Amino acid sequence: MANEPLPPFSSSVRLKYVKLGYQYLVNHILTFILIPIIVGISIELARVGPDEILSLVRFLNDLDLIYVMSTLFLVIIVGTVYFMSRPRPVYLVDYACFRPKPNFRVPFSTFLEHARLVPQFDERTVRFQVKILERSGLGEETCLPPANHYIPPTCSMAAARSEAELVIFSAIDELLNKTGMRPKNIDILIVNCSLFSPTPSLSAMIVNKYKLRSNILSFNLSGMGCSAGLISLDLARDLLQAHGNSNALVVSTEIITPNYYLGKERAMLLPNCLFRMGAAAVLLSNCRRERSRAKYRLTHVVRTHKGADDAAYRCVFQEQDSEGLTGINLSKDLMAIAGDALKSNITTMGPLVLPASEQLLFLFSLIARKVFKAKWKPYIPDFRLAFEHFCIHAGGRAVIDELQKNLQLSDQHVEASRMALHRFGNTSSSSLWYELNYIESKGRMKKGDRVWMIGFGSGFKCNSAVWKCLKTIKTPVDGPWSTSIHRYPVDVPAVVKVL
């Protein structure tokens, strides 16, 4: 018996249950400490005799009335200061996404045919774009604006304005119809569009279209990449903290028309294959009367900017090629830079959202590696304990794969991102709202659920927003998935052969 080996620990004790027990203990440590104290006090009070209770009553009667009133007044003042200094809650009343018409569709065969007919492209350039498209994760129903269906594409200012009016007004019209919000009741307007920044601005275009008030707080953000939607949310949150009883309209889009690249630089051809038309309009409010019908409450926004590093600054860069043609150059180091930005972002986000058990494990791992020089791998906190849903910017298959691997997410956690990429393509800053609508349309959003939105953009930036669901979202859900949700999820092969 003495020489028999011990059974493997993993087979005798299920490690996952050990971890679950540890998490429960740490997360409820205050409860475990307070219960014995409360029980002890209760036992002592039960032992107190009638004479001691009468003595306590006489003592309270003998207290000076002025002393009692002063104490009560102090408590009221402290309570008032506390409640007035608390940040105003920011509610997401509702949102709407642009729904492209079927005639805007660009199947792979159409993409290939048009690319071969464009006189600026040679066969080598066409084959490269097709190779990217085959591995992109996009499906057959993604859409491009009307100007891109011409051969060659019409990249005029008029065509760009036409696309902007189409996608933005469609989303806003649907949002106003869903919420019943009158344009005159909008106090704040924020529009973000990275690459198309005309004069007058897109925000001015909206003010003119909907005849918004002359004292509206209007902002137009440009050049901030695919994560600009979350920057707009952060700006709206700050403005709503400063202006009580206000409504904010946030519009996120990217205009494709003027940004089609007709050159031969491979690093600048990638956006042609990935980016598709889309837009989202979001109504935020800090009005108490909107609480009852709001879908979500904004709890955290964390922004990370790596622009001080030259490689990060230039990894998504608009420039001219050797022939003078303008395009977006995507660096081969993009994924590594995105990973570094994500690491910085979750380092800040972690303490705000992770349970105490995960924070302690991370701290112990850090001390062991830094102080005791233990050769351990860095402990990656389990963000699945902090969130029920993840909306990862659908920038491409590689982006989603990398985040799924680094955050140890399941296939269902990234399903919304993969399906949004497949159905709508990379719609830039609005992609997160197509993903949120997918989760709602599947009937998965329950009251109390927490949602983590993660966006990446030029600069280089990684931004996060955390929402808490205020009510269970019932299906069917009106939105961009209303006509196709029954067909999803679909299997997305690693390579879809076009040629």
Short mmCIF file of C-alpha atoms in Angstrom, two decimals:
data_model
loop_
_atom_site.label_atom_id
_atom_site.label_comp_id
_atom_site.label_asym_id
_atom_site.label_seq_id
_atom_site.Cartn_x
_atom_site.Cartn_y
_atom_site.Cartn_z
CA MET A 1 0.00 0.00 0.00
CA ALA A 2 2.79 2.41 0.89
CA ASN A 3 4.38 2.05 -2.54
CA GLU A 4 1.19 2.64 -4.52
CA PRO A 5 1.25 5.98 -6.39
CA LEU A 6 -1.26 8.62 -5.44
CA PRO A 7 -4.13 9.02 -7.90
CA PRO A 8 -3.85 12.04 -10.21
CA PHE A 9 -5.17 15.13 -8.43
CA SER A 10 -7.11 16.23 -11.50
CA SER A 11 -9.04 12.96 -11.54
CA SER A 12 -9.77 12.84 -7.79
CA VAL A 13 -10.75 16.49 -7.43
CA ARG A 14 -12.36 18.35 -10.29
CA LEU A 15 -10.30 21.51 -10.68
CA LYS A 16 -13.15 23.49 -12.12
CA TYR A 17 -15.18 22.94 -8.96
CA VAL A 18 -12.20 23.99 -6.86
CA LYS A 19 -12.02 27.23 -8.86
CA LEU A 20 -15.77 27.75 -8.58
CA GLY A 21 -15.56 27.30 -4.82
CA TYR A 22 -12.67 29.75 -4.65
CA GLN A 23 -14.59 32.31 -6.70
CA TYR A 24 -17.69 31.96 -4.53
CA LEU A 25 -15.65 32.31 -1.33
CA VAL A 26 -13.77 35.44 -2.46
CA ASN A 27 -16.74 37.14 -4.09
CA HIS A 28 -18.86 36.65 -0.94
CA ILE A 29 -16.13 37.18 1.64
CA LEU A 30 -17.94 40.12 3.27
CA THR A 31 -21.05 37.99 3.71
CA PHE A 32 -19.05 35.21 5.34
CA ILE A 33 -17.43 37.74 7.71
CA LEU A 34 -20.59 39.67 8.58
CA ILE A 35 -22.86 36.67 9.24
CA PRO A 36 -20.94 35.47 12.38
CA ILE A 37 -20.76 39.07 13.64
CA ILE A 38 -24.51 39.60 13.20
CA VAL A 39 -25.27 36.24 14.81
CA GLY A 40 -23.01 37.14 17.76
CA ILE A 41 -24.66 40.53 18.25
CA SER A 42 -28.12 38.95 18.04
CA ILE A 43 -27.20 36.40 20.72
CA GLU A 44 -25.88 39.13 23.01
CA LEU A 45 -29.02 41.23 22.53
CA ALA A 46 -31.15 38.22 23.36
CA ARG A 47 -29.31 37.92 26.69
CA VAL A 48 -29.99 41.56 27.65
CA GLY A 49 -32.48 41.83 30.52
CA PRO A 50 -35.44 44.26 30.87
CA ASP A 51 -33.50 46.48 33.33
CA GLU A 52 -30.71 47.09 30.80
CA ILE A 53 -33.24 47.94 28.07
CA LEU A 54 -34.95 50.48 30.42
CA SER A 55 -31.55 52.03 31.18
CA LEU A 56 -30.88 52.46 27.43
CA VAL A 57 -34.28 54.13 26.95
CA ARG A 58 -33.61 56.58 29.84
CA PHE A 59 -30.21 57.39 28.36
CA LEU A 60 -31.75 58.26 24.99
CA ASN A 61 -34.39 60.42 26.71
CA ASP A 62 -31.68 62.35 28.56
CA LEU A 63 -29.86 63.31 25.35
CA ASP A 64 -29.93 67.02 24.51
CA LEU A 65 -32.50 67.78 21.78
CA ILE A 66 -30.06 70.21 20.12
CA TYR A 67 -27.43 67.45 19.93
CA VAL A 68 -29.91 65.07 18.32
CA MET A 69 -31.12 67.67 15.80
CA SER A 70 -27.53 68.65 14.91
CA THR A 71 -26.64 65.02 14.25
CA LEU A 72 -29.75 64.53 12.14
CA PHE A 73 -29.02 67.73 10.19
CA LEU A 74 -25.45 66.57 9.53
CA VAL A 75 -26.68 63.22 8.24
CA ILE A 76 -29.12 65.00 5.89
CA ILE A 77 -26.35 67.30 4.56
CA VAL A 78 -23.98 64.39 3.94
CA GLY A 79 -26.72 62.42 2.23
CA THR A 80 -27.68 65.36 0.03
CA VAL A 81 -24.06 65.98 -1.02
CA TYR A 82 -23.64 62.28 -1.82
CA PHE A 83 -26.74 62.03 -4.00
CA MET A 84 -26.01 65.32 -5.81
CA SER A 85 -22.39 64.36 -6.54
CA ARG A 86 -23.27 60.96 -8.00
CA PRO A 87 -22.86 60.78 -11.78
CA ARG A 88 -26.09 60.96 -13.72
CA PRO A 89 -27.12 57.61 -15.19
CA VAL A 90 -26.88 57.45 -18.98
CA TYR A 91 -29.56 55.32 -20.62
CA LEU A 92 -29.65 53.83 -24.10
CA VAL A 93 -33.27 54.38 -25.05
CA ASP A 94 -33.00 52.60 -28.41
CA TYR A 95 -30.92 52.40 -31.57
CA ALA A 96 -31.37 51.68 -35.29
CA CYS A 97 -29.08 50.39 -38.04
CA PHE A 98 -29.14 51.09 -41.76
CA ARG A 99 -30.66 48.23 -43.76
CA PRO A 100 -29.18 48.08 -47.27
CA LYS A 101 -31.48 47.15 -50.13
CA PRO A 102 -30.91 43.90 -52.07
CA ASN A 103 -29.83 45.81 -55.19
CA PHE A 104 -26.73 47.04 -53.30
CA ARG A 105 -25.55 43.47 -52.83
CA VAL A 106 -22.06 42.48 -54.01
CA PRO A 107 -21.71 38.68 -54.34
CA PHE A 108 -18.21 37.31 -54.84
CA SER A 109 -18.87 36.73 -58.55
CA THR A 110 -19.91 40.38 -58.99
CA PHE A 111 -16.86 41.60 -57.07
CA LEU A 112 -14.57 39.50 -59.29
CA GLU A 113 -16.27 40.56 -62.52
CA HIS A 114 -16.13 44.26 -61.64
CA ALA A 115 -12.51 44.05 -60.51
CA ARG A 116 -11.52 42.52 -63.85
CA LEU A 117 -13.41 45.20 -65.78
CA VAL A 118 -11.79 48.10 -63.89
CA PRO A 119 -9.04 49.30 -66.29
CA GLN A 120 -6.66 50.32 -63.46
CA PHE A 121 -6.39 46.74 -62.14
CA ASP A 122 -4.18 44.11 -63.72
CA GLU A 123 -4.73 40.37 -63.28
CA ARG A 124 -2.21 40.17 -60.43
CA THR A 125 -4.08 42.87 -58.50
CA VAL A 126 -7.41 41.18 -59.14
CA ARG A 127 -6.13 37.81 -57.92
CA PHE A 128 -4.75 39.37 -54.76
CA GLN A 129 -8.09 41.00 -53.92
CA VAL A 130 -9.93 37.75 -54.58
CA LYS A 131 -7.49 35.87 -52.33
CA ILE A 132 -8.20 38.34 -49.50
CA LEU A 133 -11.96 38.09 -50.09
CA GLU A 134 -11.86 34.29 -49.98
CA ARG A 135 -10.32 34.38 -46.49
CA SER A 136 -12.11 37.47 -45.18
CA GLY A 137 -15.13 35.85 -43.50
CA LEU A 138 -17.53 37.97 -45.59
CA GLY A 139 -20.61 36.38 -47.15
CA GLU A 140 -22.50 36.82 -50.40
CA GLU A 141 -24.93 39.49 -49.11
CA THR A 142 -22.63 42.35 -48.13
CA CYS A 143 -23.41 45.65 -49.80
CA LEU A 144 -21.59 48.54 -51.47
CA PRO A 145 -23.06 51.97 -52.27
CA PRO A 146 -24.46 52.67 -55.77
CA ALA A 147 -21.34 54.60 -56.88
CA ASN A 148 -19.17 51.49 -56.38
CA HIS A 149 -21.31 49.50 -58.80
CA TYR A 150 -20.14 51.65 -61.71
CA ILE A 151 -17.10 50.63 -63.75
CA PRO A 152 -14.87 52.26 -62.74
CA PRO A 153 -16.41 53.36 -59.42
CA THR A 154 -17.66 56.95 -59.25
CA CYS A 155 -15.72 58.59 -56.41
CA SER A 156 -17.27 62.06 -56.70
CA MET A 157 -18.25 64.40 -53.88
CA ALA A 158 -21.88 64.31 -55.02
CA ALA A 159 -21.94 60.50 -54.91
CA ALA A 160 -20.35 60.52 -51.43
CA ARG A 161 -22.93 62.99 -50.14
CA SER A 162 -25.68 60.86 -51.64
CA GLU A 163 -24.41 57.78 -49.77
CA ALA A 164 -24.12 59.75 -46.53
CA GLU A 165 -27.69 61.00 -46.82
CA LEU A 166 -28.95 57.51 -47.62
CA VAL A 167 -27.36 55.61 -44.72
CA ILE A 168 -27.59 58.35 -42.06
CA PHE A 169 -31.13 59.54 -42.75
CA SER A 170 -32.41 55.97 -43.04
CA ALA A 171 -31.00 55.07 -39.61
CA ILE A 172 -32.23 58.27 -37.94
CA ASP A 173 -35.70 57.99 -39.48
CA GLU A 174 -36.07 54.47 -38.13
CA LEU A 175 -34.80 55.50 -34.68
CA LEU A 176 -37.19 58.45 -34.42
CA ASN A 177 -40.05 56.24 -35.54
CA LYS A 178 -39.21 53.56 -32.94
CA THR A 179 -38.80 55.97 -30.03
CA GLY A 180 -41.37 58.64 -30.94
CA MET A 181 -38.70 61.24 -30.15
CA ARG A 182 -39.36 64.64 -31.72
CA PRO A 183 -36.28 66.20 -33.36
CA LYS A 184 -36.86 69.40 -31.31
CA ASN A 185 -36.26 67.39 -28.14
CA ILE A 186 -32.72 66.41 -29.13
CA ASP A 187 -30.21 68.45 -27.13
CA ILE A 188 -26.90 66.91 -28.25
CA LEU A 189 -25.81 65.63 -31.67
CA ILE A 190 -22.57 63.71 -32.27
CA VAL A 191 -21.60 62.27 -35.65
CA ASN A 192 -18.50 60.21 -36.35
CA CYS A 193 -17.24 59.38 -39.84
CA SER A 194 -13.54 58.81 -40.28
CA LEU A 195 -12.73 59.36 -43.95
CA PHE A 196 -15.46 61.61 -45.33
CA SER A 197 -15.45 65.08 -43.79
CA PRO A 198 -17.20 67.57 -46.10
CA THR A 199 -18.08 71.21 -45.51
CA PRO A 200 -20.71 71.80 -44.19
CA SER A 201 -20.20 68.85 -41.86
CA LEU A 202 -22.33 65.72 -41.65
CA SER A 203 -23.70 66.98 -38.33
CA ALA A 204 -24.80 70.20 -40.04
CA MET A 205 -26.44 68.07 -42.75
CA ILE A 206 -28.50 66.34 -40.03
CA VAL A 207 -29.40 69.64 -38.35
CA ASN A 208 -30.64 70.94 -41.70
CA LYS A 209 -32.59 67.81 -42.58
CA TYR A 210 -34.44 67.49 -39.25
CA LYS A 211 -34.60 71.23 -38.44
CA LEU A 212 -32.95 70.73 -35.05
CA ARG A 213 -32.86 73.56 -32.52
CA SER A 214 -30.42 76.45 -33.00
CA ASN A 215 -28.90 75.89 -29.52
CA ILE A 216 -28.16 72.19 -30.07
CA LEU A 217 -24.69 71.00 -28.98
CA SER A 218 -23.35 69.62 -32.27
CA PHE A 219 -20.08 67.72 -32.83
CA ASN A 220 -18.53 66.09 -35.90
CA LEU A 221 -15.67 63.60 -35.32
CA SER A 222 -13.47 62.56 -38.24
CA GLY A 223 -10.22 60.67 -38.79
CA MET A 224 -10.66 58.54 -35.65
CA GLY A 225 -11.11 55.16 -37.29
CA CYS A 226 -13.40 52.23 -36.58
CA SER A 227 -13.42 52.78 -32.80
CA ALA A 228 -14.85 56.31 -33.14
CA GLY A 229 -18.35 55.08 -32.27
CA LEU A 230 -17.21 54.39 -28.71
CA ILE A 231 -15.40 57.75 -28.59
CA SER A 232 -18.72 59.36 -29.54
CA LEU A 233 -20.40 57.47 -26.69
CA ASP A 234 -17.77 58.74 -24.26
CA LEU A 235 -18.26 62.32 -25.45
CA ALA A 236 -22.03 61.97 -25.18
CA ARG A 237 -21.69 60.58 -21.65
CA ASP A 238 -19.54 63.53 -20.55
CA LEU A 239 -21.97 66.02 -22.07
CA LEU A 240 -24.92 64.32 -20.41
CA GLN A 241 -23.13 64.60 -17.07
CA ALA A 242 -22.84 68.35 -17.58
CA HIS A 243 -26.37 68.90 -18.95
CA GLY A 244 -29.24 67.43 -16.98
CA ASN A 245 -32.56 66.30 -18.42
CA SER A 246 -31.08 66.01 -21.94
CA ASN A 247 -31.23 63.68 -24.95
CA ALA A 248 -28.24 62.86 -27.15
CA LEU A 249 -28.30 61.50 -30.70
CA VAL A 250 -25.12 59.63 -31.71
CA VAL A 251 -24.62 58.66 -35.37
CA SER A 252 -21.80 56.30 -36.41
CA THR A 253 -20.96 55.55 -40.03
CA GLU A 254 -18.24 55.26 -42.66
CA ILE A 255 -18.78 56.51 -46.20
CA ILE A 256 -17.32 54.05 -48.71
CA THR A 257 -17.83 55.95 -51.98
CA PRO A 258 -14.80 58.30 -52.00
CA ASN A 259 -12.38 55.75 -50.55
CA TYR A 260 -12.23 53.04 -53.20
CA TYR A 261 -8.56 52.49 -54.03
CA LEU A 262 -7.70 52.06 -57.71
CA GLY A 263 -3.97 51.46 -57.37
CA LYS A 264 -1.77 48.36 -57.11
CA GLU A 265 -0.27 48.61 -53.60
CA ARG A 266 -1.31 45.42 -51.80
CA ALA A 267 -1.40 46.96 -48.32
CA MET A 268 -3.83 49.58 -49.66
CA LEU A 269 -6.10 47.11 -51.48
CA LEU A 270 -7.32 45.41 -48.28
CA PRO A 271 -10.05 47.99 -47.47
CA ASN A 272 -11.61 47.38 -50.92
CA CYS A 273 -12.23 43.78 -49.87
CA LEU A 274 -13.39 44.28 -46.28
CA PHE A 275 -15.33 47.55 -45.91
CA ARG A 276 -19.04 47.72 -46.69
CA MET A 277 -21.80 50.30 -46.23
CA GLY A 278 -23.56 50.73 -42.89
CA ALA A 279 -24.64 53.23 -40.23
CA ALA A 280 -26.17 53.30 -36.77
CA ALA A 281 -28.17 55.95 -34.89
CA VAL A 282 -28.28 55.73 -31.08
CA LEU A 283 -30.49 57.69 -28.68
CA LEU A 284 -28.98 58.30 -25.23
CA SER A 285 -30.67 60.13 -22.36
CA ASN A 286 -30.25 61.07 -18.72
CA CYS A 287 -33.94 61.92 -18.27
CA ARG A 288 -35.62 59.97 -15.48
CA ARG A 289 -38.77 59.57 -17.54
CA GLU A 290 -36.78 57.56 -20.13
CA ARG A 291 -35.64 55.02 -17.52
CA SER A 292 -38.80 52.94 -17.82
CA ARG A 293 -38.43 52.29 -21.55
CA ALA A 294 -34.62 52.32 -21.89
CA LYS A 295 -32.93 49.12 -23.01
CA TYR A 296 -29.50 49.57 -21.42
CA ARG A 297 -27.54 51.69 -18.95
CA LEU A 298 -23.98 52.75 -19.78
CA THR A 299 -21.72 51.73 -16.89
CA HIS A 300 -18.14 52.16 -18.14
CA VAL A 301 -16.15 53.57 -21.06
CA VAL A 302 -12.39 52.94 -21.23
CA ARG A 303 -10.23 54.50 -23.95
CA THR A 304 -6.66 53.53 -24.84
CA HIS A 305 -4.52 55.56 -27.27
CA LYS A 306 -1.16 54.22 -28.50
CA GLY A 307 -0.44 57.15 -30.81
CA ALA A 308 2.80 58.02 -28.98
CA ASP A 309 4.38 54.95 -30.59
CA ASP A 310 5.42 55.56 -34.21
CA ALA A 311 4.55 52.04 -35.40
CA ALA A 312 1.10 52.25 -33.79
CA TYR A 313 0.51 55.71 -35.23
CA ARG A 314 1.29 54.56 -38.79
CA CYS A 315 -0.27 51.08 -38.78
CA VAL A 316 -3.53 52.40 -40.33
CA PHE A 317 -2.44 55.33 -42.46
CA GLN A 318 -4.13 57.28 -45.24
CA GLU A 319 -1.58 58.22 -47.88
CA GLN A 320 -0.80 58.36 -51.59
CA ASP A 321 1.00 55.57 -53.40
CA SER A 322 3.83 56.03 -55.89
CA GLU A 323 1.27 56.91 -58.61
CA GLY A 324 -0.42 59.59 -56.48
CA LEU A 325 -3.53 57.51 -55.74
CA THR A 326 -4.95 57.89 -52.22
CA GLY A 327 -5.78 54.89 -50.07
CA ILE A 328 -5.57 53.40 -46.58
CA ASN A 329 -2.33 51.53 -45.87
CA LEU A 330 -2.82 48.67 -43.40
CA SER A 331 0.47 47.61 -41.80
CA LYS A 332 1.48 43.95 -41.49
CA ASP A 333 2.08 44.67 -37.78
CA LEU A 334 -1.55 45.66 -37.26
CA MET A 335 -2.56 42.56 -35.26
CA ALA A 336 0.44 42.80 -32.92
CA ILE A 337 -0.26 46.50 -32.29
CA ALA A 338 -3.96 45.78 -31.74
CA GLY A 339 -3.02 43.08 -29.22
CA ASP A 340 -0.80 45.50 -27.31
CA ALA A 341 -3.56 48.14 -27.26
CA LEU A 342 -6.07 45.55 -26.06
CA LYS A 343 -3.72 44.52 -23.25
CA SER A 344 -3.51 48.13 -22.04
CA ASN A 345 -7.26 48.55 -22.33
CA ILE A 346 -8.21 45.44 -20.35
CA THR A 347 -5.63 46.33 -17.70
CA THR A 348 -7.72 49.43 -17.02
CA MET A 349 -11.07 47.71 -17.59
CA GLY A 350 -10.34 44.66 -15.40
CA PRO A 351 -10.54 46.33 -11.96
CA LEU A 352 -13.83 47.98 -12.95
CA VAL A 353 -15.67 44.82 -13.95
CA LEU A 354 -13.89 41.65 -12.79
CA PRO A 355 -15.00 39.86 -9.63
CA ALA A 356 -12.59 39.97 -6.67
CA SER A 357 -11.58 36.32 -7.22
CA GLU A 358 -10.13 37.07 -10.66
CA GLN A 359 -8.42 40.25 -9.49
CA LEU A 360 -6.70 38.37 -6.66
CA LEU A 361 -5.52 35.60 -8.97
CA PHE A 362 -4.11 38.19 -11.35
CA LEU A 363 -2.39 39.98 -8.43
CA PHE A 364 -0.88 36.73 -7.07
CA SER A 365 0.40 35.84 -10.55
CA LEU A 366 1.93 39.30 -10.98
CA ILE A 367 3.68 39.17 -7.57
CA ALA A 368 5.00 35.66 -8.25
CA ARG A 369 6.47 36.69 -11.59
CA LYS A 370 7.80 40.13 -10.64
CA VAL A 371 8.89 39.65 -7.02
CA PHE A 372 9.73 35.95 -6.75
CA LYS A 373 10.81 35.61 -10.42
CA ALA A 374 8.58 32.58 -10.92
CA LYS A 375 8.56 31.33 -14.50
CA TRP A 376 4.79 31.39 -14.81
CA LYS A 377 2.76 32.49 -17.77
CA PRO A 378 0.87 35.76 -17.13
CA TYR A 379 -2.56 34.98 -15.72
CA ILE A 380 -5.30 36.01 -18.14
CA PRO A 381 -8.42 37.02 -16.19
CA ASP A 382 -11.61 35.22 -17.13
CA PHE A 383 -13.74 38.03 -18.55
CA ARG A 384 -16.55 35.55 -19.07
CA LEU A 385 -17.26 35.99 -15.36
CA ALA A 386 -17.80 39.73 -15.90
CA PHE A 387 -19.87 39.70 -19.11
CA GLU A 388 -22.60 37.61 -20.68
CA HIS A 389 -22.18 39.08 -24.18
CA PHE A 390 -19.27 40.35 -26.28
CA CYS A 391 -19.50 42.72 -29.26
CA ILE A 392 -16.06 42.68 -30.89
CA HIS A 393 -15.47 45.05 -33.79
CA ALA A 394 -16.00 43.02 -36.96
CA GLY A 395 -12.85 44.33 -38.63
CA GLY A 396 -12.02 40.99 -40.19
CA ARG A 397 -11.66 37.31 -39.43
CA ALA A 398 -8.13 37.77 -38.03
CA VAL A 399 -9.29 40.40 -35.51
CA ILE A 400 -12.07 38.17 -34.17
CA ASP A 401 -9.82 35.08 -34.09
CA GLU A 402 -7.14 36.93 -32.15
CA LEU A 403 -9.52 38.30 -29.52
CA GLN A 404 -11.26 34.95 -29.11
CA LYS A 405 -7.88 33.33 -28.47
CA ASN A 406 -6.51 36.03 -26.13
CA LEU A 407 -9.69 36.37 -24.06
CA GLN A 408 -10.39 32.60 -24.11
CA LEU A 409 -13.91 33.11 -25.44
CA SER A 410 -16.23 30.41 -26.70
CA ASP A 411 -17.58 30.25 -30.24
CA GLN A 412 -20.95 31.55 -29.01
CA HIS A 413 -19.29 34.57 -27.39
CA VAL A 414 -17.90 35.67 -30.78
CA GLU A 415 -20.85 34.43 -32.84
CA ALA A 416 -22.42 37.89 -33.15
CA SER A 417 -19.16 39.35 -34.46
CA ARG A 418 -18.57 36.57 -37.00
CA MET A 419 -22.14 36.65 -38.27
CA ALA A 420 -22.19 40.45 -38.56
CA LEU A 421 -18.97 40.27 -40.58
CA HIS A 422 -20.46 37.55 -42.78
CA ARG A 423 -23.80 39.29 -43.37
CA PHE A 424 -22.80 42.98 -43.50
CA GLY A 425 -18.99 43.07 -43.82
CA ASN A 426 -16.81 45.55 -41.96
CA THR A 427 -19.18 48.48 -41.43
CA SER A 428 -16.53 50.32 -39.39
CA SER A 429 -17.73 52.09 -36.23
CA SER A 430 -21.34 50.96 -36.69
CA SER A 431 -20.48 47.22 -36.70
CA LEU A 432 -20.92 46.94 -32.90
CA TRP A 433 -24.61 47.87 -33.21
CA TYR A 434 -25.25 45.25 -35.89
CA GLU A 435 -23.72 42.73 -33.47
CA LEU A 436 -25.84 43.90 -30.54
CA ASN A 437 -28.95 43.60 -32.69
CA TYR A 438 -27.92 40.04 -33.60
CA ILE A 439 -27.79 39.07 -29.91
CA GLU A 440 -31.19 40.66 -29.31
CA SER A 441 -32.70 39.02 -32.39
CA LYS A 442 -31.56 35.61 -31.13
CA GLY A 443 -33.48 36.21 -27.90
CA ARG A 444 -30.35 35.98 -25.74
CA MET A 445 -30.46 39.39 -24.05
CA LYS A 446 -31.91 39.12 -20.54
CA LYS A 447 -32.45 41.68 -17.81
CA GLY A 448 -29.23 42.19 -15.85
CA ASP A 449 -26.96 40.90 -18.63
CA ARG A 450 -23.72 42.79 -19.17
CA VAL A 451 -22.37 43.61 -22.64
CA TRP A 452 -18.77 44.43 -23.51
CA MET A 453 -18.21 46.40 -26.72
CA ILE A 454 -14.61 46.46 -28.00
CA GLY A 455 -13.50 48.68 -30.89
CA PHE A 456 -10.18 49.24 -32.65
CA GLY A 457 -9.24 52.20 -34.80
CA SER A 458 -6.48 54.19 -36.43
CA GLY A 459 -4.17 56.17 -34.23
CA PHE A 460 -3.90 53.43 -32.83
CA LYS A 461 -6.83 53.14 -30.42
CA CYS A 462 -8.61 50.42 -28.49
CA ASN A 463 -11.84 51.53 -26.82
CA SER A 464 -14.36 49.68 -24.66
CA ALA A 465 -17.89 50.32 -23.45
CA VAL A 466 -19.87 48.30 -20.92
CA TRP A 467 -23.68 48.19 -20.87
CA LYS A 468 -26.12 46.66 -18.42
CA CYS A 469 -29.41 45.41 -19.83
CA LEU A 470 -32.40 46.93 -18.03
CA LYS A 471 -35.09 44.61 -19.39
CA THR A 472 -35.35 41.32 -21.21
CA ILE A 473 -35.46 41.95 -24.97
CA LYS A 474 -38.34 40.02 -26.48
CA THR A 475 -38.29 38.60 -29.99
CA PRO A 476 -38.97 39.23 -32.79
CA VAL A 477 -36.72 42.30 -32.82
CA ASP A 478 -37.09 44.92 -35.50
CA GLY A 479 -33.75 45.72 -37.11
CA PRO A 480 -31.22 44.79 -39.80
CA TRP A 481 -31.50 41.07 -38.95
CA SER A 482 -35.30 40.87 -39.08
CA THR A 483 -35.38 39.19 -42.50
CA SER A 484 -32.36 36.91 -42.13
CA ILE A 485 -31.90 35.96 -38.46
CA HIS A 486 -33.66 32.62 -39.03
CA ARG A 487 -30.78 31.61 -41.34
CA TYR A 488 -28.05 32.32 -38.80
CA PRO A 489 -25.63 31.23 -37.48
CA VAL A 490 -24.02 29.79 -40.58
CA ASP A 491 -20.77 27.90 -40.98
CA VAL A 492 -18.04 30.22 -42.32
CA PRO A 493 -15.29 28.18 -44.03
CA ALA A 494 -11.65 29.23 -43.59
CA VAL A 495 -11.46 29.68 -47.39
CA VAL A 496 -14.32 30.22 -49.85
CA LYS A 497 -13.05 29.53 -53.35
CA VAL A 498 -14.05 32.18 -55.87
CA LEU A 499 -11.77 31.41 -58.79
#
